[in-house]
Amino acid sequence: MTHRRFVALIATFLIVSATSYGDISDGLVSAWTFDDGKADDAFGNSDGILHEGAEGIDDGMRGAGLDFDGVAAWVEVPDVDAFDVMEEAYTLSAWANVRTGKDHSGIVFKGVKIGWGANFTARIATVSPTDLTWGACAGGLEGWFRTDGVYAVNEWVHVCLTADGAEVTGYVDGELVPSGGQQNPTAVAAPYNLFKDNALEFGVGRAIGGNVGQDAFLDGSVDEIYLYNRAVTADELAELAEGERPRAVDSALGVDAGGKVATAWAALKGHR
């Protein structure tokens, strides 16, 4: 292959690599990647606090992740004004690897109780080893629904909750999942309840059965949790479910996005 043809081939690869995925950074508020074994916000200013044995692991979905023992471990992300965007619209995107699917064991949750009334801003939680429960609340409306048979234990699964101001939708591995008796999506019109006095929490569901102090802790791991100020599109959702990371997060971390462009550029320089 001539040098000129090789350069043209690599240039084409660079263009395709840069354009094959859209930029899923638009509207990003916070990103918890757990790459440092902690719950620092890699994009915003909302660092989390590890409690009761929550610990970093090397084998997350993408590099390092965070593990919960199912007994008392959880992460607290104190409320900040940046979370106020959730009043009008939001997306919560997360990866989870559940060992034991307990009733209302929260993957991501914000509120005073994880159910039993309009007590939360958002929730994604297990209810069994195969089923999930989701929702958002507005005024006195508890907009919740359940999806049956949508995940398996001991496997990484992508879960995503979107609230677009009119309805709330749950996705598993990039797909709109069927619900087991409750509608997905379900109609919940903004403004959504914010619960400013309550943290965004990972790994716990609060007040099971409506009983304060009766909490359900996640037995499993999480990784790459993102908060957006809007409902992501279907194409963006597909990227997230394929394990893509917003470019802005990689830039903030000083990481090349997948190494693809860097590898191609190195090949071009090496062929000179």
Short mmCIF file of C-alpha atoms in Angstrom, two decimals:
data_model
loop_
_atom_site.label_atom_id
_atom_site.label_comp_id
_atom_site.label_asym_id
_atom_site.label_seq_id
_atom_site.Cartn_x
_atom_site.Cartn_y
_atom_site.Cartn_z
CA MET A 1 0.00 0.00 0.00
CA THR A 2 1.40 3.41 -0.93
CA HIS A 3 1.95 6.05 1.70
CA ARG A 4 -0.70 8.28 0.12
CA ARG A 5 -3.33 5.54 0.13
CA PHE A 6 -2.46 4.64 3.72
CA VAL A 7 -2.85 8.26 4.83
CA ALA A 8 -6.22 8.46 3.08
CA LEU A 9 -7.37 5.25 4.76
CA ILE A 10 -6.37 6.45 8.22
CA ALA A 11 -7.95 9.86 7.61
CA THR A 12 -11.20 8.16 6.67
CA PHE A 13 -11.00 6.04 9.83
CA LEU A 14 -10.49 9.14 11.94
CA ILE A 15 -13.55 10.81 10.44
CA VAL A 16 -15.72 7.72 10.87
CA SER A 17 -14.51 7.22 14.45
CA ALA A 18 -15.34 10.81 15.31
CA THR A 19 -18.79 10.74 13.71
CA SER A 20 -20.05 7.19 14.20
CA TYR A 21 -21.34 8.21 17.62
CA GLY A 22 -23.03 11.44 18.57
CA ASP A 23 -21.86 13.45 21.53
CA ILE A 24 -23.84 12.20 24.51
CA SER A 25 -22.49 15.05 26.64
CA ASP A 26 -25.36 17.42 25.82
CA GLY A 27 -27.31 18.19 28.97
CA LEU A 28 -25.00 16.19 31.23
CA VAL A 29 -25.16 17.39 34.84
CA SER A 30 -23.11 14.83 36.76
CA ALA A 31 -21.18 11.63 36.08
CA TRP A 32 -20.02 9.13 38.67
CA THR A 33 -17.53 6.79 36.99
CA PHE A 34 -15.97 5.28 40.16
CA ASP A 35 -12.64 5.05 38.33
CA ASP A 36 -10.82 6.23 41.45
CA GLY A 37 -12.57 3.79 43.77
CA LYS A 38 -14.60 6.67 45.17
CA ALA A 39 -17.88 8.35 44.24
CA ASP A 40 -16.45 11.63 42.97
CA ASP A 41 -18.41 13.48 40.29
CA ALA A 42 -16.19 13.38 37.21
CA PHE A 43 -18.12 16.14 35.43
CA GLY A 44 -19.99 18.29 37.94
CA ASN A 45 -19.50 19.27 41.56
CA SER A 46 -21.54 16.59 43.29
CA ASP A 47 -19.11 14.20 44.95
CA GLY A 48 -20.64 11.25 46.75
CA ILE A 49 -19.82 9.87 50.18
CA LEU A 50 -19.24 6.14 50.69
CA HIS A 51 -20.96 4.64 53.73
CA GLU A 52 -20.71 1.39 55.68
CA GLY A 53 -18.41 -0.63 53.48
CA ALA A 54 -19.22 0.57 49.97
CA GLU A 55 -15.94 -0.01 48.17
CA GLY A 56 -14.26 0.32 44.82
CA ILE A 57 -13.67 -2.77 42.68
CA ASP A 58 -11.42 -3.33 39.68
CA ASP A 59 -13.94 -5.29 37.61
CA GLY A 60 -16.66 -2.74 36.97
CA MET A 61 -18.55 -2.55 33.72
CA ARG A 62 -16.02 -0.04 32.40
CA GLY A 63 -12.79 -0.22 34.36
CA ALA A 64 -13.34 0.24 38.07
CA GLY A 65 -16.77 0.19 39.69
CA LEU A 66 -18.37 0.34 43.13
CA ASP A 67 -19.63 -2.60 45.17
CA PHE A 68 -22.28 -2.86 47.89
CA ASP A 69 -22.53 -5.70 50.41
CA GLY A 70 -26.33 -5.81 50.61
CA VAL A 71 -26.19 -5.25 54.36
CA ALA A 72 -25.48 -1.59 55.07
CA ALA A 73 -23.32 -0.13 52.29
CA TRP A 74 -24.57 2.82 50.26
CA VAL A 75 -23.53 6.10 48.65
CA GLU A 76 -24.87 9.52 49.59
CA VAL A 77 -24.68 12.36 47.08
CA PRO A 78 -25.84 15.45 48.98
CA ASP A 79 -28.40 17.57 47.16
CA VAL A 80 -27.04 20.54 45.22
CA ASP A 81 -28.79 23.22 43.20
CA ALA A 82 -27.63 21.50 40.00
CA PHE A 83 -30.12 18.72 40.76
CA ASP A 84 -33.01 21.21 40.51
CA VAL A 85 -33.14 20.46 36.76
CA MET A 86 -34.93 17.24 37.73
CA GLU A 87 -38.03 19.29 38.42
CA GLU A 88 -38.71 19.64 34.68
CA ALA A 89 -36.95 16.72 32.94
CA TYR A 90 -34.08 14.31 33.48
CA THR A 91 -32.35 11.06 32.60
CA LEU A 92 -30.69 8.69 35.05
CA SER A 93 -28.41 6.18 33.35
CA ALA A 94 -26.59 3.43 35.25
CA TRP A 95 -24.95 0.03 34.98
CA ALA A 96 -25.67 -2.57 37.64
CA ASN A 97 -24.56 -6.12 38.40
CA VAL A 98 -26.99 -7.52 40.95
CA ARG A 99 -26.13 -10.59 43.01
CA THR A 100 -29.41 -10.82 44.92
CA GLY A 101 -32.50 -9.03 43.66
CA LYS A 102 -34.20 -7.92 46.85
CA ASP A 103 -37.51 -6.08 47.21
CA HIS A 104 -37.11 -2.35 46.51
CA SER A 105 -33.34 -2.47 46.74
CA GLY A 106 -32.36 0.83 45.17
CA ILE A 107 -29.88 1.15 42.33
CA VAL A 108 -30.48 4.91 42.06
CA PHE A 109 -32.99 6.73 44.26
CA LYS A 110 -33.83 10.21 45.54
CA GLY A 111 -36.55 10.92 48.05
CA VAL A 112 -37.79 10.28 51.59
CA LYS A 113 -39.24 6.84 50.81
CA ILE A 114 -38.79 4.64 47.75
CA GLY A 115 -42.56 4.21 47.38
CA TRP A 116 -45.87 4.03 49.19
CA GLY A 117 -46.94 7.47 48.09
CA ALA A 118 -45.52 10.43 46.20
CA ASN A 119 -42.32 10.24 48.20
CA PHE A 120 -39.49 10.34 45.66
CA THR A 121 -38.03 12.28 42.76
CA ALA A 122 -36.80 9.19 40.94
CA ARG A 123 -36.21 5.51 41.53
CA ILE A 124 -34.69 2.51 39.78
CA ALA A 125 -34.80 -0.53 42.05
CA THR A 126 -34.89 -4.30 42.05
CA VAL A 127 -37.94 -6.15 43.32
CA SER A 128 -36.76 -9.69 42.58
CA PRO A 129 -33.88 -11.49 40.81
CA THR A 130 -35.56 -10.69 37.47
CA ASP A 131 -37.83 -7.67 37.99
CA LEU A 132 -37.34 -3.92 38.39
CA THR A 133 -39.47 -1.05 39.62
CA TRP A 134 -39.24 2.54 38.40
CA GLY A 135 -40.91 5.88 38.80
CA ALA A 136 -41.14 9.60 39.45
CA CYS A 137 -43.57 11.67 41.49
CA ALA A 138 -45.39 14.94 40.82
CA GLY A 139 -47.56 16.61 43.41
CA GLY A 140 -49.58 13.85 45.05
CA LEU A 141 -49.09 11.41 42.16
CA GLU A 142 -46.81 8.42 42.63
CA GLY A 143 -45.98 7.57 39.03
CA TRP A 144 -44.54 4.09 39.39
CA PHE A 145 -44.45 0.95 37.29
CA ARG A 146 -42.86 -2.49 37.36
CA THR A 147 -41.12 -4.44 34.60
CA ASP A 148 -40.92 -8.21 34.93
CA GLY A 149 -38.30 -10.60 33.57
CA VAL A 150 -35.98 -7.87 32.30
CA TYR A 151 -32.62 -8.65 33.90
CA ALA A 152 -30.58 -11.54 35.31
CA VAL A 153 -28.42 -11.68 38.42
CA ASN A 154 -24.63 -11.78 38.15
CA GLU A 155 -24.65 -9.99 34.80
CA TRP A 156 -24.02 -6.35 33.96
CA VAL A 157 -27.20 -4.64 32.80
CA HIS A 158 -27.80 -1.08 31.64
CA VAL A 159 -30.81 0.65 33.21
CA CYS A 160 -32.09 4.06 32.21
CA LEU A 161 -34.98 6.16 33.51
CA THR A 162 -36.15 9.17 31.50
CA ALA A 163 -38.66 11.84 32.48
CA ASP A 164 -39.51 14.22 29.64
CA GLY A 165 -42.06 16.43 31.38
CA ALA A 166 -45.02 14.37 30.23
CA GLU A 167 -44.19 10.74 30.94
CA VAL A 168 -41.62 8.54 32.63
CA THR A 169 -40.00 5.61 30.81
CA GLY A 170 -37.76 2.72 31.81
CA TYR A 171 -35.23 1.09 29.50
CA VAL A 172 -33.07 -2.01 29.97
CA ASP A 173 -30.04 -2.54 27.73
CA GLY A 174 -31.29 0.21 25.45
CA GLU A 175 -34.74 -1.28 24.94
CA LEU A 176 -38.16 -0.10 26.09
CA VAL A 177 -39.03 -3.06 28.28
CA PRO A 178 -42.54 -4.51 28.64
CA SER A 179 -44.16 -4.02 32.00
CA GLY A 180 -45.71 -6.61 34.26
CA GLY A 181 -49.11 -5.10 34.83
CA GLN A 182 -48.18 -1.41 35.00
CA GLN A 183 -47.72 0.83 32.00
CA ASN A 184 -44.25 1.66 30.69
CA PRO A 185 -44.08 4.51 29.91
CA THR A 186 -46.42 5.98 32.47
CA ALA A 187 -47.86 9.48 32.39
CA VAL A 188 -46.32 11.80 34.98
CA ALA A 189 -46.37 15.49 34.10
CA ALA A 190 -43.79 17.95 35.41
CA PRO A 191 -43.04 19.63 37.72
CA TYR A 192 -41.57 16.62 39.51
CA ASN A 193 -41.12 16.58 43.27
CA LEU A 194 -37.53 17.51 44.16
CA PHE A 195 -37.08 16.59 47.85
CA LYS A 196 -34.33 19.15 48.34
CA ASP A 197 -33.59 17.89 51.85
CA ASN A 198 -32.77 14.41 50.60
CA ALA A 199 -29.63 13.15 48.90
CA LEU A 200 -29.37 11.27 45.64
CA GLU A 201 -28.50 7.75 46.79
CA PHE A 202 -26.93 4.70 45.18
CA GLY A 203 -27.34 1.20 46.58
CA VAL A 204 -30.30 1.66 48.90
CA GLY A 205 -34.09 1.94 48.95
CA ARG A 206 -35.59 3.79 51.91
CA ALA A 207 -38.61 3.01 54.07
CA ILE A 208 -39.84 -0.23 52.53
CA GLY A 209 -43.57 -0.63 53.04
CA GLY A 210 -43.66 3.02 54.06
CA ASN A 211 -41.86 2.21 57.30
CA VAL A 212 -39.06 4.66 58.10
CA GLY A 213 -35.89 2.79 59.04
CA GLN A 214 -36.80 -0.33 57.07
CA ASP A 215 -34.31 0.03 54.23
CA ALA A 216 -33.26 -2.38 51.46
CA PHE A 217 -29.57 -2.35 50.54
CA LEU A 218 -28.31 -3.44 47.14
CA ASP A 219 -26.30 -6.65 46.99
CA GLY A 220 -24.24 -5.99 43.88
CA SER A 221 -22.18 -3.45 41.98
CA VAL A 222 -22.80 -0.26 40.02
CA ASP A 223 -20.83 1.72 37.47
CA GLU A 224 -21.05 4.76 35.20
CA ILE A 225 -24.04 6.59 36.70
CA TYR A 226 -25.01 9.72 34.76
CA LEU A 227 -27.57 12.45 35.38
CA TYR A 228 -28.86 14.58 32.48
CA ASN A 229 -31.13 17.63 32.51
CA ARG A 230 -33.32 16.19 29.75
CA ALA A 231 -34.67 12.93 28.39
CA VAL A 232 -32.03 11.41 26.11
CA THR A 233 -32.96 10.37 22.57
CA ALA A 234 -33.25 6.79 21.32
CA ASP A 235 -29.91 7.07 19.53
CA GLU A 236 -28.20 8.44 22.63
CA LEU A 237 -29.77 5.71 24.72
CA ALA A 238 -28.34 3.09 22.36
CA GLU A 239 -24.86 4.57 22.79
CA LEU A 240 -25.15 4.53 26.57
CA ALA A 241 -26.34 0.92 26.49
CA GLU A 242 -23.31 -0.01 24.39
CA GLY A 243 -21.04 1.31 27.12
CA GLU A 244 -20.12 4.61 25.48
CA ARG A 245 -19.05 7.40 27.81
CA PRO A 246 -19.80 11.11 27.21
CA ARG A 247 -16.81 12.82 25.62
CA ALA A 248 -16.99 15.58 28.21
CA VAL A 249 -16.40 13.02 30.95
CA ASP A 250 -13.36 11.56 29.23
CA SER A 251 -12.06 15.08 28.66
CA ALA A 252 -12.52 15.94 32.33
CA LEU A 253 -10.70 12.75 33.31
CA GLY A 254 -7.98 13.24 30.72
CA VAL A 255 -8.90 9.93 29.06
CA ASP A 256 -8.99 9.30 25.32
CA ALA A 257 -12.46 8.15 24.24
CA GLY A 258 -11.90 4.44 23.72
CA GLY A 259 -8.41 4.91 22.34
CA LYS A 260 -9.67 4.58 18.78
CA VAL A 261 -8.55 7.91 17.40
CA ALA A 262 -5.28 7.82 19.32
CA THR A 263 -4.49 4.36 17.94
CA ALA A 264 -5.24 5.42 14.39
CA TRP A 265 -3.15 8.57 14.75
CA ALA A 266 -0.26 6.55 16.13
CA ALA A 267 -0.49 4.22 13.14
CA LEU A 268 -0.41 7.19 10.78
CA LYS A 269 2.68 8.66 12.45
CA GLY A 270 4.40 5.28 12.48
CA HIS A 271 3.92 4.83 8.74
CA ARG A 272 5.78 7.99 7.84
#
